[in-house]
Coordinates of C-alpha atoms in Angstrom, one line a residue:
Chain C
M30 CA 0.0 0.0 0.0
K31 CA 1.3 3.4 -1.0
K32 CA 1.7 5.7 1.9
M33 CA 0.0 9.0 1.1
Y34 CA 0.9 11.4 3.9
V35 CA 3.9 12.8 5.7
A36 CA 4.2 15.1 8.7
G37 CA 6.2 18.3 8.4
V38 CA 7.4 20.0 11.6
D39 CA 8.9 23.5 11.8
I40 CA 10.7 24.1 15.1
G41 CA 11.4 27.6 16.2
G42 CA 12.5 29.3 19.4
Q43 CA 8.9 29.9 20.6
T44 CA 6.7 27.3 18.9
A45 CA 6.7 24.3 16.6
K46 CA 4.3 24.1 13.7
I47 CA 3.1 20.7 12.7
G48 CA 1.4 19.8 9.5
I49 CA 0.0 16.6 7.9
V50 CA 0.7 17.0 4.2
D51 CA -0.2 15.0 1.1
R52 CA 1.9 14.5 -2.0
K53 CA 0.5 17.7 -3.7
G54 CA 1.6 19.8 -0.7
T55 CA -1.8 20.3 0.7
I56 CA -1.7 20.8 4.4
L57 CA -4.6 18.7 5.7
A58 CA -4.2 19.3 9.4
R59 CA -2.2 21.9 11.4
K60 CA -1.2 22.3 15.0
V61 CA 1.1 24.7 16.9
I62 CA 2.8 23.6 20.1
S63 CA 5.2 25.4 22.4
T64 CA 8.9 24.7 22.3
K65 CA 9.7 26.4 25.5
Y66 CA 10.7 23.4 27.6
K67 CA 13.9 22.9 29.4
D68 CA 13.9 19.2 28.9
A69 CA 14.3 17.8 25.3
D70 CA 12.4 14.6 26.2
K71 CA 9.4 16.6 27.4
F72 CA 9.2 18.4 24.1
I73 CA 9.8 15.3 22.0
T74 CA 7.0 13.5 23.9
L75 CA 4.6 16.3 23.3
L76 CA 5.5 16.4 19.6
S77 CA 5.1 12.7 19.1
D78 CA 1.7 12.7 21.0
S79 CA 0.6 15.6 18.7
I80 CA 1.5 13.7 15.6
R81 CA -0.3 10.6 16.8
E82 CA -3.3 12.6 17.6
M83 CA -3.3 14.4 14.3
T84 CA -3.1 11.1 12.4
A85 CA -5.7 9.4 14.5
D86 CA -8.1 9.3 11.6
I87 CA -5.7 8.4 8.8
G88 CA -3.7 6.0 11.0
L89 CA 0.0 6.5 11.9
E90 CA 0.8 3.5 9.6
N91 CA -0.2 5.6 6.6
L92 CA 2.5 8.2 7.4
N93 CA 5.5 7.9 5.1
G94 CA 7.7 9.7 7.6
V95 CA 8.3 12.9 9.5
G96 CA 10.4 15.8 8.1
V97 CA 11.7 18.3 10.6
G98 CA 13.2 21.7 10.1
A99 CA 15.0 23.0 13.2
P100 CA 17.8 25.5 14.0
D101 CA 21.1 23.7 13.9
G102 CA 19.5 20.5 12.7
N103 CA 21.9 18.1 11.1
Y104 CA 20.7 16.0 8.1
Y105 CA 23.4 13.4 8.4
T106 CA 23.3 12.7 12.1
G107 CA 19.7 13.6 12.9
D108 CA 20.9 15.6 15.8
I109 CA 20.1 19.2 16.9
V110 CA 23.5 20.6 17.9
E111 CA 24.0 23.6 20.2
A112 CA 20.9 25.5 19.2
T113 CA 21.1 28.7 21.0
N114 CA 17.5 29.5 20.3
L115 CA 16.1 26.3 21.8
M116 CA 16.1 26.1 25.6
W117 CA 16.4 22.3 25.5
A118 CA 19.2 22.2 23.0
K119 CA 21.4 25.1 24.2
G120 CA 25.0 24.1 24.5
K121 CA 24.3 20.4 23.9
T122 CA 23.6 17.8 21.3
V123 CA 20.0 16.3 21.2
H124 CA 19.6 13.1 19.2
F125 CA 16.3 14.4 17.9
A126 CA 15.5 12.2 14.9
N127 CA 16.4 9.1 16.7
D128 CA 14.4 9.9 19.9
L129 CA 11.3 11.1 18.0
S130 CA 11.4 8.0 15.8
K131 CA 11.5 5.7 18.8
K132 CA 8.4 7.4 20.2
L133 CA 6.6 6.9 16.9
G134 CA 7.2 3.2 16.7
G135 CA 10.3 3.5 14.4
L136 CA 8.8 5.8 11.8
K137 CA 11.5 7.4 9.7
V138 CA 12.4 10.9 10.9
T139 CA 14.5 13.2 8.8
I140 CA 15.8 16.5 10.0
T141 CA 17.6 19.5 8.5
N142 CA 18.1 23.1 9.6
D143 CA 15.2 25.5 9.1
A144 CA 16.8 27.4 6.2
N145 CA 17.4 24.2 4.3
A146 CA 13.8 23.3 4.9
A147 CA 12.7 26.6 3.5
A148 CA 14.9 26.1 0.4
I149 CA 13.4 22.6 -0.2
G150 CA 9.9 24.1 0.2
E151 CA 10.8 26.9 -2.3
M152 CA 12.0 24.4 -4.8
K153 CA 9.0 22.1 -4.6
Y154 CA 6.2 24.7 -4.1
G155 CA 7.6 28.3 -4.4
A156 CA 9.7 30.8 -6.4
A157 CA 12.4 28.2 -7.2
K158 CA 10.0 25.8 -8.9
G159 CA 11.9 24.4 -11.9
M160 CA 15.3 25.9 -10.7
K161 CA 18.3 23.7 -10.2
N162 CA 20.7 26.2 -8.8
F163 CA 19.6 28.8 -6.3
I164 CA 20.4 30.2 -2.8
E165 CA 17.6 30.7 -0.3
I166 CA 18.4 33.4 2.3
T167 CA 16.2 33.5 5.4
L168 CA 16.0 36.9 7.0
G169 CA 14.5 36.4 10.4
T170 CA 15.9 36.9 13.9
G171 CA 19.1 35.5 12.4
V172 CA 20.3 35.0 8.8
G173 CA 20.2 31.5 7.5
S174 CA 20.7 29.9 4.1
G175 CA 19.9 26.8 2.1
I176 CA 21.9 26.2 -1.0
V177 CA 20.7 24.2 -3.9
I178 CA 23.1 23.0 -6.6
D179 CA 22.1 20.9 -9.5
G180 CA 18.7 20.3 -7.9
K181 CA 20.1 19.0 -4.6
L182 CA 20.4 20.7 -1.2
V183 CA 24.1 21.1 -0.2
Y184 CA 24.9 19.5 3.1
G185 CA 28.7 19.3 2.7
H186 CA 31.1 17.0 4.5
D187 CA 29.5 17.3 7.9
G188 CA 25.9 18.2 7.2
F189 CA 26.2 21.9 8.3
A190 CA 26.8 23.5 4.9
G191 CA 25.0 26.7 4.1
E192 CA 25.7 28.9 7.1
L193 CA 26.1 32.1 5.0
G194 CA 24.8 34.2 7.9
H195 CA 28.2 33.6 9.5
T196 CA 30.4 34.8 6.7
C197 CA 32.1 38.1 7.3
A198 CA 30.2 41.2 6.1
V199 CA 32.2 43.9 7.9
K200 CA 35.8 43.1 8.9
G201 CA 36.3 43.6 12.6
G202 CA 32.6 44.6 12.9
R203 CA 29.9 43.9 15.4
D204 CA 30.1 41.0 17.9
C205 CA 28.1 38.1 16.7
G206 CA 26.3 35.5 18.9
C207 CA 28.5 32.9 17.3
G208 CA 31.7 34.4 18.8
Q209 CA 33.0 36.0 15.5
K210 CA 32.9 39.6 14.5
G211 CA 31.1 41.3 11.6
C212 CA 29.0 38.3 10.5
L213 CA 26.3 39.0 7.9
E214 CA 23.7 38.1 10.5
C215 CA 24.8 41.0 12.7
Y216 CA 23.7 43.5 10.0
C217 CA 20.9 41.9 7.8
S218 CA 18.7 40.1 10.3
A219 CA 15.8 41.6 12.1
T220 CA 18.1 42.1 15.1
G221 CA 20.8 43.5 12.8
V222 CA 18.4 46.1 11.5
A223 CA 17.6 47.1 15.1
R224 CA 21.3 47.3 16.0
T225 CA 21.9 49.5 12.9
A226 CA 19.1 51.8 14.2
V227 CA 20.7 52.2 17.6
E228 CA 24.1 52.8 16.0
M229 CA 22.8 55.4 13.6
L230 CA 20.7 57.2 16.2
S231 CA 23.8 57.5 18.4
K232 CA 26.0 58.7 15.5
S233 CA 23.8 61.2 13.9
R234 CA 21.7 64.1 15.3
A235 CA 19.0 63.8 12.6
K236 CA 15.4 63.9 13.7
S237 CA 13.7 60.5 13.6
L238 CA 10.5 58.9 14.9
L239 CA 12.8 56.3 16.4
R240 CA 14.6 58.7 18.7
G241 CA 13.8 58.2 22.3
K242 CA 12.2 54.7 21.7
R243 CA 13.3 51.9 24.0
D244 CA 14.3 48.4 22.7
I245 CA 13.9 49.3 19.1
T246 CA 12.8 46.4 16.9
S247 CA 13.0 46.0 13.1
K248 CA 9.2 46.4 13.1
D249 CA 9.7 49.8 14.7
V250 CA 12.1 50.7 11.9
F251 CA 9.7 49.5 9.3
D252 CA 6.8 51.4 10.8
A253 CA 8.9 54.6 10.9
A254 CA 9.9 54.0 7.2
E255 CA 6.3 53.6 6.3
K256 CA 5.7 57.1 7.8
G257 CA 8.5 58.5 5.7
D258 CA 11.1 58.7 8.4
K259 CA 14.4 59.4 6.6
L260 CA 16.6 57.7 9.1
A261 CA 14.6 54.6 9.1
I262 CA 14.6 54.6 5.3
K263 CA 18.4 54.9 5.4
I264 CA 18.7 52.0 7.8
F265 CA 17.1 49.7 5.3
A266 CA 19.0 51.1 2.4
D267 CA 22.3 50.4 4.1
T268 CA 21.1 47.0 5.1
G269 CA 20.4 46.3 1.4
R270 CA 23.8 47.5 0.3
I271 CA 25.6 45.2 2.8
M272 CA 23.5 42.2 1.7
G273 CA 24.2 43.0 -2.0
E274 CA 28.0 43.2 -1.3
K275 CA 27.9 39.8 0.3
F276 CA 25.7 38.3 -2.3
A277 CA 28.3 39.4 -4.9
D278 CA 30.7 37.1 -3.0
F279 CA 28.3 34.1 -2.9
I280 CA 27.6 34.1 -6.6
P281 CA 31.1 33.1 -7.9
F282 CA 30.9 30.0 -5.6
S283 CA 27.8 28.4 -7.1
A284 CA 26.7 30.6 -10.0
P285 CA 23.0 30.5 -8.9
E286 CA 20.1 31.3 -11.2
A287 CA 18.5 33.3 -8.4
I288 CA 18.9 34.3 -4.8
I289 CA 15.6 34.0 -3.0
L290 CA 14.8 36.0 0.1
F291 CA 12.5 34.5 2.8
G292 CA 11.3 35.6 6.2
G293 CA 10.0 38.5 8.2
L294 CA 12.4 41.1 7.0
T295 CA 11.1 40.7 3.4
H296 CA 8.1 42.8 4.4
A297 CA 10.4 45.8 4.2
K298 CA 11.6 44.8 0.7
D299 CA 10.5 48.1 -0.8
Y300 CA 13.1 49.8 1.3
F301 CA 16.1 47.6 0.6
L302 CA 15.6 45.4 -2.5
E303 CA 16.7 48.0 -5.1
Q304 CA 19.8 48.9 -3.1
L305 CA 20.6 45.2 -2.6
V306 CA 20.4 44.5 -6.3
D307 CA 22.4 47.6 -7.3
S308 CA 25.2 46.8 -4.8
M309 CA 25.2 43.2 -5.8
N310 CA 25.7 44.0 -9.5
E311 CA 28.3 46.7 -8.7
N312 CA 30.4 44.3 -6.7
V313 CA 30.0 41.0 -8.5
V314 CA 32.6 40.0 -11.2
F315 CA 31.6 40.8 -14.7
L316 CA 30.5 37.3 -15.6
W317 CA 27.3 37.7 -13.5
K318 CA 26.5 41.4 -13.6
G319 CA 22.8 41.8 -14.2
K320 CA 22.4 38.1 -14.5
V321 CA 21.4 36.7 -11.2
K322 CA 17.8 37.3 -10.1
V323 CA 16.9 38.3 -6.6
L324 CA 13.4 37.2 -5.8
V325 CA 11.2 37.3 -2.7
S326 CA 9.8 33.9 -1.6
A327 CA 6.5 32.9 -3.1
L328 CA 5.7 30.8 -0.1
N329 CA 3.2 31.7 2.5
E330 CA 5.6 32.2 5.4
S331 CA 3.8 30.1 8.0
D332 CA 3.3 27.2 5.5
A333 CA 6.7 27.3 3.9
A334 CA 8.7 25.7 6.7
I335 CA 6.1 23.0 7.2
L336 CA 6.0 22.2 3.5
G337 CA 9.8 22.3 3.2
A338 CA 10.2 20.0 6.2
S339 CA 7.5 17.7 4.9
A340 CA 9.3 17.4 1.5
L341 CA 12.2 15.9 3.3
A342 CA 10.1 13.0 4.4
W343 CA 9.1 11.8 0.9
Chain Y
M26 CA 34.9 -2.6 -28.7
K27 CA 35.8 -0.7 -25.5
K28 CA 37.7 2.4 -26.1
M29 CA 40.7 2.5 -23.9
Y30 CA 42.2 6.0 -24.2
V31 CA 41.4 9.6 -24.0
A32 CA 43.3 12.8 -24.7
G33 CA 43.7 15.3 -22.0
V34 CA 44.6 18.9 -23.0
D35 CA 45.7 21.6 -20.6
I36 CA 45.6 25.0 -22.2
G37 CA 47.6 27.9 -20.7
G38 CA 48.6 31.4 -21.8
Q39 CA 51.9 30.2 -23.2
T40 CA 51.6 26.5 -24.1
A41 CA 49.1 23.7 -24.3
K42 CA 50.1 20.3 -22.8
I43 CA 48.6 17.3 -24.6
G44 CA 48.6 13.8 -23.1
I45 CA 47.2 10.4 -24.3
V46 CA 45.9 8.7 -21.1
D47 CA 44.6 5.3 -20.3
R48 CA 42.0 4.4 -17.7
K49 CA 44.5 4.1 -14.9
G50 CA 45.7 7.6 -15.4
T51 CA 49.0 6.6 -17.1
I52 CA 50.1 9.2 -19.6
L53 CA 51.3 7.2 -22.6
A54 CA 52.3 10.1 -24.8
R55 CA 52.9 13.8 -24.2
K56 CA 53.4 16.8 -26.4
V57 CA 53.6 20.5 -25.7
I58 CA 52.5 23.1 -28.3
S59 CA 52.4 26.9 -28.3
T60 CA 49.1 28.7 -27.7
K61 CA 50.5 32.0 -28.8
Y62 CA 48.4 32.5 -32.0
K63 CA 46.2 35.3 -32.8
D64 CA 43.7 33.2 -34.7
A65 CA 41.7 30.6 -32.8
D66 CA 41.3 28.4 -35.9
K67 CA 45.1 28.2 -36.4
F68 CA 45.6 26.9 -32.8
I69 CA 42.7 24.5 -33.0
T70 CA 44.0 23.1 -36.3
L71 CA 47.5 22.6 -34.7
L72 CA 45.9 20.9 -31.7
S73 CA 43.8 18.5 -33.7
D74 CA 46.8 17.7 -36.0
S75 CA 48.8 17.0 -32.8
I76 CA 46.1 14.7 -31.4
R77 CA 45.9 12.8 -34.7
E78 CA 49.6 12.4 -34.8
M79 CA 49.9 11.3 -31.2
T80 CA 47.2 8.6 -31.8
A81 CA 48.6 7.4 -35.1
D82 CA 49.6 4.1 -33.7
I83 CA 46.6 3.4 -31.5
G84 CA 44.1 4.9 -34.0
L85 CA 41.9 7.9 -33.5
E86 CA 38.9 5.5 -33.4
N87 CA 40.2 4.1 -30.1
L88 CA 40.0 7.5 -28.4
N89 CA 36.9 7.8 -26.2
G90 CA 37.1 11.6 -26.3
V91 CA 39.1 14.7 -25.6
G92 CA 39.0 16.5 -22.3
V93 CA 40.2 20.1 -22.3
G94 CA 41.0 22.4 -19.3
A95 CA 41.3 26.0 -20.4
P96 CA 41.0 29.4 -18.8
D97 CA 37.3 30.5 -19.0
G98 CA 36.3 27.2 -20.5
N99 CA 32.5 26.6 -20.1
Y100 CA 31.5 23.0 -19.5
Y101 CA 27.9 23.6 -20.6
T102 CA 28.5 25.4 -23.9
G103 CA 31.9 24.1 -24.8
D104 CA 33.0 27.7 -25.4
I105 CA 36.0 29.6 -24.2
V106 CA 34.7 33.0 -23.2
E107 CA 36.7 36.2 -23.0
A108 CA 39.9 34.6 -21.8
T109 CA 42.2 37.5 -21.1
N110 CA 45.3 35.2 -21.1
L111 CA 44.7 33.6 -24.5
M112 CA 45.5 35.8 -27.5
W113 CA 42.9 34.1 -29.6
A114 CA 40.1 34.3 -27.1
K115 CA 40.6 37.8 -25.7
G116 CA 37.3 39.7 -25.6
K117 CA 35.5 37.1 -27.6
T118 CA 33.7 33.7 -27.5
V119 CA 35.4 30.8 -29.2
H120 CA 33.2 27.7 -29.8
F121 CA 36.2 25.6 -28.9
A122 CA 34.7 22.1 -28.2
N123 CA 32.5 22.3 -31.3
D124 CA 35.3 23.4 -33.6
L125 CA 37.8 20.9 -32.3
S126 CA 35.3 18.1 -32.5
K127 CA 34.6 18.9 -36.2
K128 CA 38.4 18.7 -37.0
L129 CA 38.5 15.3 -35.2
G130 CA 35.7 13.7 -37.2
G131 CA 33.0 14.3 -34.6
L132 CA 35.0 12.9 -31.6
K133 CA 33.4 14.1 -28.3
V134 CA 35.2 17.1 -26.8
T135 CA 34.5 18.2 -23.3
I136 CA 35.8 21.4 -21.8
T137 CA 36.0 23.0 -18.4
N138 CA 38.2 25.7 -16.8
D139 CA 41.7 24.8 -15.7
A140 CA 41.0 25.0 -12.0
N141 CA 38.0 22.6 -12.4
A142 CA 40.2 20.2 -14.4
A143 CA 42.8 20.3 -11.5
A144 CA 40.0 19.5 -9.0
I145 CA 38.9 16.5 -11.1
G146 CA 42.5 15.3 -11.4
E147 CA 42.9 15.8 -7.6
M148 CA 39.8 13.7 -6.9
K149 CA 40.7 10.9 -9.3
Y150 CA 44.5 10.7 -8.7
G151 CA 45.6 13.2 -6.0
A152 CA 45.1 14.4 -2.4
A153 CA 41.3 14.4 -2.7
K154 CA 41.1 10.7 -3.5
G155 CA 38.0 9.4 -1.7
M156 CA 36.8 12.8 -0.7
K157 CA 33.3 13.9 -1.7
N158 CA 33.5 17.5 -0.6
F159 CA 36.5 19.7 -1.1
I160 CA 37.6 22.9 -2.7
E161 CA 40.7 23.1 -5.0
I162 CA 42.4 26.5 -5.0
T163 CA 44.9 27.1 -7.8
L164 CA 47.5 29.6 -7.0
G165 CA 49.2 30.6 -10.2
T166 CA 49.4 33.8 -12.2
G167 CA 45.8 34.1 -11.0
V168 CA 43.7 32.4 -8.4
G169 CA 41.2 29.9 -9.6
S170 CA 39.0 27.3 -7.9
G171 CA 37.2 24.0 -8.6
I172 CA 34.5 23.1 -6.1
V173 CA 33.4 19.5 -5.5
I174 CA 30.2 18.8 -3.6
D175 CA 28.9 15.3 -3.0
G176 CA 31.5 13.9 -5.4
K177 CA 30.5 16.2 -8.3
L178 CA 32.1 19.3 -9.7
V179 CA 30.0 22.4 -9.3
Y180 CA 29.2 24.2 -12.5
G181 CA 26.2 26.2 -11.4
H182 CA 23.4 27.6 -13.6
D183 CA 25.7 28.9 -16.3
G184 CA 28.7 26.7 -16.1
F185 CA 31.0 29.3 -14.6
A186 CA 30.7 28.4 -10.9
G187 CA 33.9 28.4 -8.8
E188 CA 35.4 31.7 -9.5
L189 CA 36.6 32.2 -5.9
G190 CA 39.6 34.2 -7.1
H191 CA 37.1 37.0 -7.8
T192 CA 35.5 37.2 -4.4
C193 CA 36.4 40.3 -2.4
A194 CA 39.4 39.9 0.0
V195 CA 40.0 43.6 0.7
K196 CA 37.1 46.0 0.4
G197 CA 38.1 48.9 -1.9
G198 CA 41.5 47.2 -2.4
R199 CA 43.7 46.7 -5.4
D200 CA 42.4 47.0 -9.0
C201 CA 41.8 43.6 -10.5
G202 CA 42.1 42.6 -14.1
C203 CA 38.4 41.7 -13.9
G204 CA 37.3 45.3 -13.3
Q205 CA 36.5 44.9 -9.6
K206 CA 38.6 46.0 -6.6
G207 CA 40.2 43.9 -3.9
C208 CA 39.7 40.4 -5.4
L209 CA 41.5 37.5 -3.7
E210 CA 43.5 37.1 -6.9
C211 CA 45.1 40.5 -6.5
Y212 CA 46.7 39.3 -3.2
C213 CA 47.2 35.6 -3.3
S214 CA 48.3 34.8 -6.8
A215 CA 51.9 35.0 -8.0
T216 CA 51.3 38.4 -9.3
G217 CA 49.5 39.3 -6.1
V218 CA 52.6 38.4 -4.1
A219 CA 54.7 40.6 -6.4
R220 CA 52.3 43.5 -5.9
T221 CA 52.5 43.1 -2.2
A222 CA 56.3 43.2 -2.4
V223 CA 56.2 46.5 -4.3
E224 CA 53.7 47.9 -1.9
M225 CA 55.7 46.9 1.2
L226 CA 58.9 48.1 -0.2
S227 CA 57.4 51.5 -0.8
K228 CA 55.8 51.7 2.6
S229 CA 58.6 50.5 4.8
R230 CA 62.2 51.5 5.0
A231 CA 63.3 48.1 6.1
K232 CA 66.4 46.5 4.5
S233 CA 65.6 43.8 2.0
L234 CA 67.3 41.8 -0.8
L235 CA 64.3 42.9 -2.9
R236 CA 65.1 46.6 -2.7
G237 CA 66.2 48.1 -5.9
K238 CA 65.1 45.0 -7.9
R239 CA 63.2 45.7 -11.1
D240 CA 60.0 43.9 -12.1
I241 CA 59.9 41.8 -8.9
T242 CA 58.3 38.4 -9.3
S243 CA 57.0 36.0 -6.7
K244 CA 60.0 33.8 -7.5
D245 CA 62.2 36.7 -6.4
V246 CA 60.3 37.0 -3.2
F247 CA 60.6 33.3 -2.6
D248 CA 64.4 33.3 -3.3
A249 CA 64.8 36.2 -0.8
A250 CA 62.7 34.4 1.8
E251 CA 64.9 31.3 1.4
K252 CA 67.9 33.6 2.2
G253 CA 66.2 34.7 5.4
D254 CA 65.0 38.1 4.1
K255 CA 62.5 39.3 6.7
L256 CA 60.5 41.5 4.4
A257 CA 60.1 38.6 2.0
I258 CA 59.0 36.3 4.8
K259 CA 56.5 38.9 5.9
I260 CA 55.1 39.2 2.4
F261 CA 54.2 35.5 2.4
A262 CA 52.9 35.5 6.0
D263 CA 50.5 38.3 5.1
T264 CA 49.5 36.5 1.9
G265 CA 48.7 33.4 4.0
R266 CA 46.6 35.5 6.4
I267 CA 44.5 37.0 3.7
M268 CA 44.0 33.6 2.2
G269 CA 42.9 32.2 5.6
E270 CA 40.4 35.0 6.1
K271 CA 38.8 34.3 2.8
F272 CA 38.8 30.5 3.3
A273 CA 36.9 31.1 6.5
D274 CA 34.2 32.6 4.4
F275 CA 34.2 29.8 1.9
I276 CA 33.8 27.0 4.4
P277 CA 30.2 27.9 5.6
F278 CA 29.1 27.7 2.0
S279 CA 29.9 24.0 1.3
A280 CA 31.4 22.6 4.5
P281 CA 34.3 21.0 2.7
E282 CA 36.4 18.2 4.2
A283 CA 39.5 19.9 2.9
I284 CA 40.8 22.9 0.9
I285 CA 43.6 21.8 -1.4
L286 CA 46.2 24.2 -2.7
F287 CA 47.6 23.7 -6.2
G288 CA 50.0 25.6 -8.4
G289 CA 53.3 27.4 -8.5
L290 CA 52.9 29.4 -5.3
T291 CA 52.6 26.2 -3.2
H292 CA 56.4 25.9 -3.5
A293 CA 56.5 28.8 -0.9
K294 CA 54.1 26.9 1.4
D295 CA 56.7 26.9 4.3
Y296 CA 56.3 30.7 4.4
F297 CA 52.5 31.0 4.4
L298 CA 50.7 27.7 5.2
E299 CA 50.8 28.0 9.0
Q300 CA 49.6 31.6 8.9
L301 CA 46.9 30.6 6.5
V302 CA 45.6 27.8 8.7
D303 CA 45.8 30.0 11.9
S304 CA 43.9 32.8 10.3
M305 CA 41.3 30.5 8.8
N306 CA 40.6 28.9 12.1
E307 CA 40.5 32.3 13.9
N308 CA 38.0 33.7 11.4
V309 CA 35.7 30.7 10.7
V310 CA 32.5 30.2 12.7
F311 CA 32.8 27.8 15.6
L312 CA 31.3 24.8 13.8
W313 CA 34.4 24.4 11.7
K314 CA 37.3 25.6 13.9
G315 CA 40.1 23.2 13.6
K316 CA 38.1 20.9 11.4
V317 CA 38.8 21.7 7.8
K318 CA 42.1 20.3 6.5
V319 CA 44.3 22.5 4.3
L320 CA 46.4 20.3 2.0
V321 CA 48.9 20.8 -0.7
S322 CA 48.1 19.0 -4.0
A323 CA 49.5 15.5 -4.3
L324 CA 49.6 15.9 -8.1
N325 CA 52.7 16.4 -10.1
E326 CA 52.0 19.9 -11.4
S327 CA 52.7 19.3 -15.0
D328 CA 50.6 16.2 -15.1
A329 CA 47.7 17.3 -13.0
A330 CA 45.9 19.4 -15.5
I331 CA 46.4 16.8 -18.3
L332 CA 45.0 14.1 -16.0
G333 CA 42.1 16.3 -14.8
A334 CA 41.2 17.2 -18.3
S335 CA 41.5 13.6 -19.4
A336 CA 39.1 12.5 -16.6
L337 CA 36.5 14.8 -18.2
A338 CA 36.5 12.6 -21.3
W339 CA 35.7 9.3 -19.7

């Protein structure tokens, strides 16, 4: 009997989204559970119970497998390794795929990091449909990436390939959570945009709606830009230029057809996309000037990661 | 009847090396011809005549194909595109594979760039034997690269992937032949080393065997280093550090098992390799600190490109 369904699970710092998905990518059932547990086993039990519950009518035996997208998820080992954003995986290795599989009677569990899952979702259902070479860049709290070459996701020697958020954007620049300085993630993530705001406010004396605000977020910067705030608009423009410079460095590696942007920060694309493309084309070697598309994801954000994760399980 | 031989051709700015190779990688016959012609057809005719001549005893019909490594050779199209180092392909596109095939009675001709050919040779016969993920960096007049992921050479969307010599090593740095500024090639090639020498001599007042020398080459710098010249030693140390910083940026892309150095400049490895590895490990994100090997090619330099090119033709 052909198994018709898979479960796709997108694990984030706050919640995990679970979906039961058919071959066409239709999500038949959804559930959101908290990930804020200190104990990995507690979370994995809750997840496996949820999957059992959600498949009660179709039967667990009709599930082809479970695909999981998680921060620092390793495709080769099935582990989640030192995920700073997950309370139960901070500073340690959780044998996630193995443990979840045991609780689901040996069902196959495949795991990868969240950005890779987004790239797979994009290729199957989104803006990269039909593409064989592209780079998915996720612009969320951090900057992640999933790289597809010749139709296949790149995992590399150890399963951790595609950490473009931790390449150097500004030599000797801002401290990054990873321990290095000047990583792309420190400038072009939501938190990076907020850091740029604080920096610019302290450096300039220009008027801005952001002045005097506490704990500025990228959403604050976006709202200010929408109201015509010049400083906010400049923050996004500079963010775009830094991204473009770095993209110019990624292109000679894999010669992608497109670079696809995914995640919360893309809502502000009107304020940075043009600058990004201009700076990318200025800085890339002549072979690719004007030749690499920069697209915004065609996936519904809340579904994308579920679909990407589910695609792993086919 | 099984065809037992292929021809491997390594095209450089001065000469082309031709080899007739068997399945084990034994080079049965060799020939070197000049590439210094203004007319592409003239060179292609000479090359095809040479291959015919070299296979006179085994018979052209026993040749499985011809593999060619050439600057700016494109695997997908078979063309050599705007190769600044080849008189007959400067600023234009030469349909090389197609034209050579015609002159050889329709024999299959496969082409790729010289660094890719070196990577293939390394994987089949050299330091990357058994590796599925590595990056070959060629340090010659320029800096080239061939990237292998999951056992396959990366060509990308357009066939030009792996131009790591034209990623940015120093923002706003030296003018590069490609039109950009600060490319890795401007610092870590043989010409880059010579440029560093000129720059350092003009900046410092330190004594050096290089002072007063005209048209300094990387060989001069190497000879001076061998004699204990401190400035020359510093030139290579700085070169190593710049390479290491950039390698730290390449690793998060494809998570290679090793980065393999190939080409003339590796003769000076005693003066830069340690600094390279240190700076790579300092600058790379924690996931790969101390984990990626940096190796020097195990291929005889003059054979490597022929073998790599020949491997294309199997």
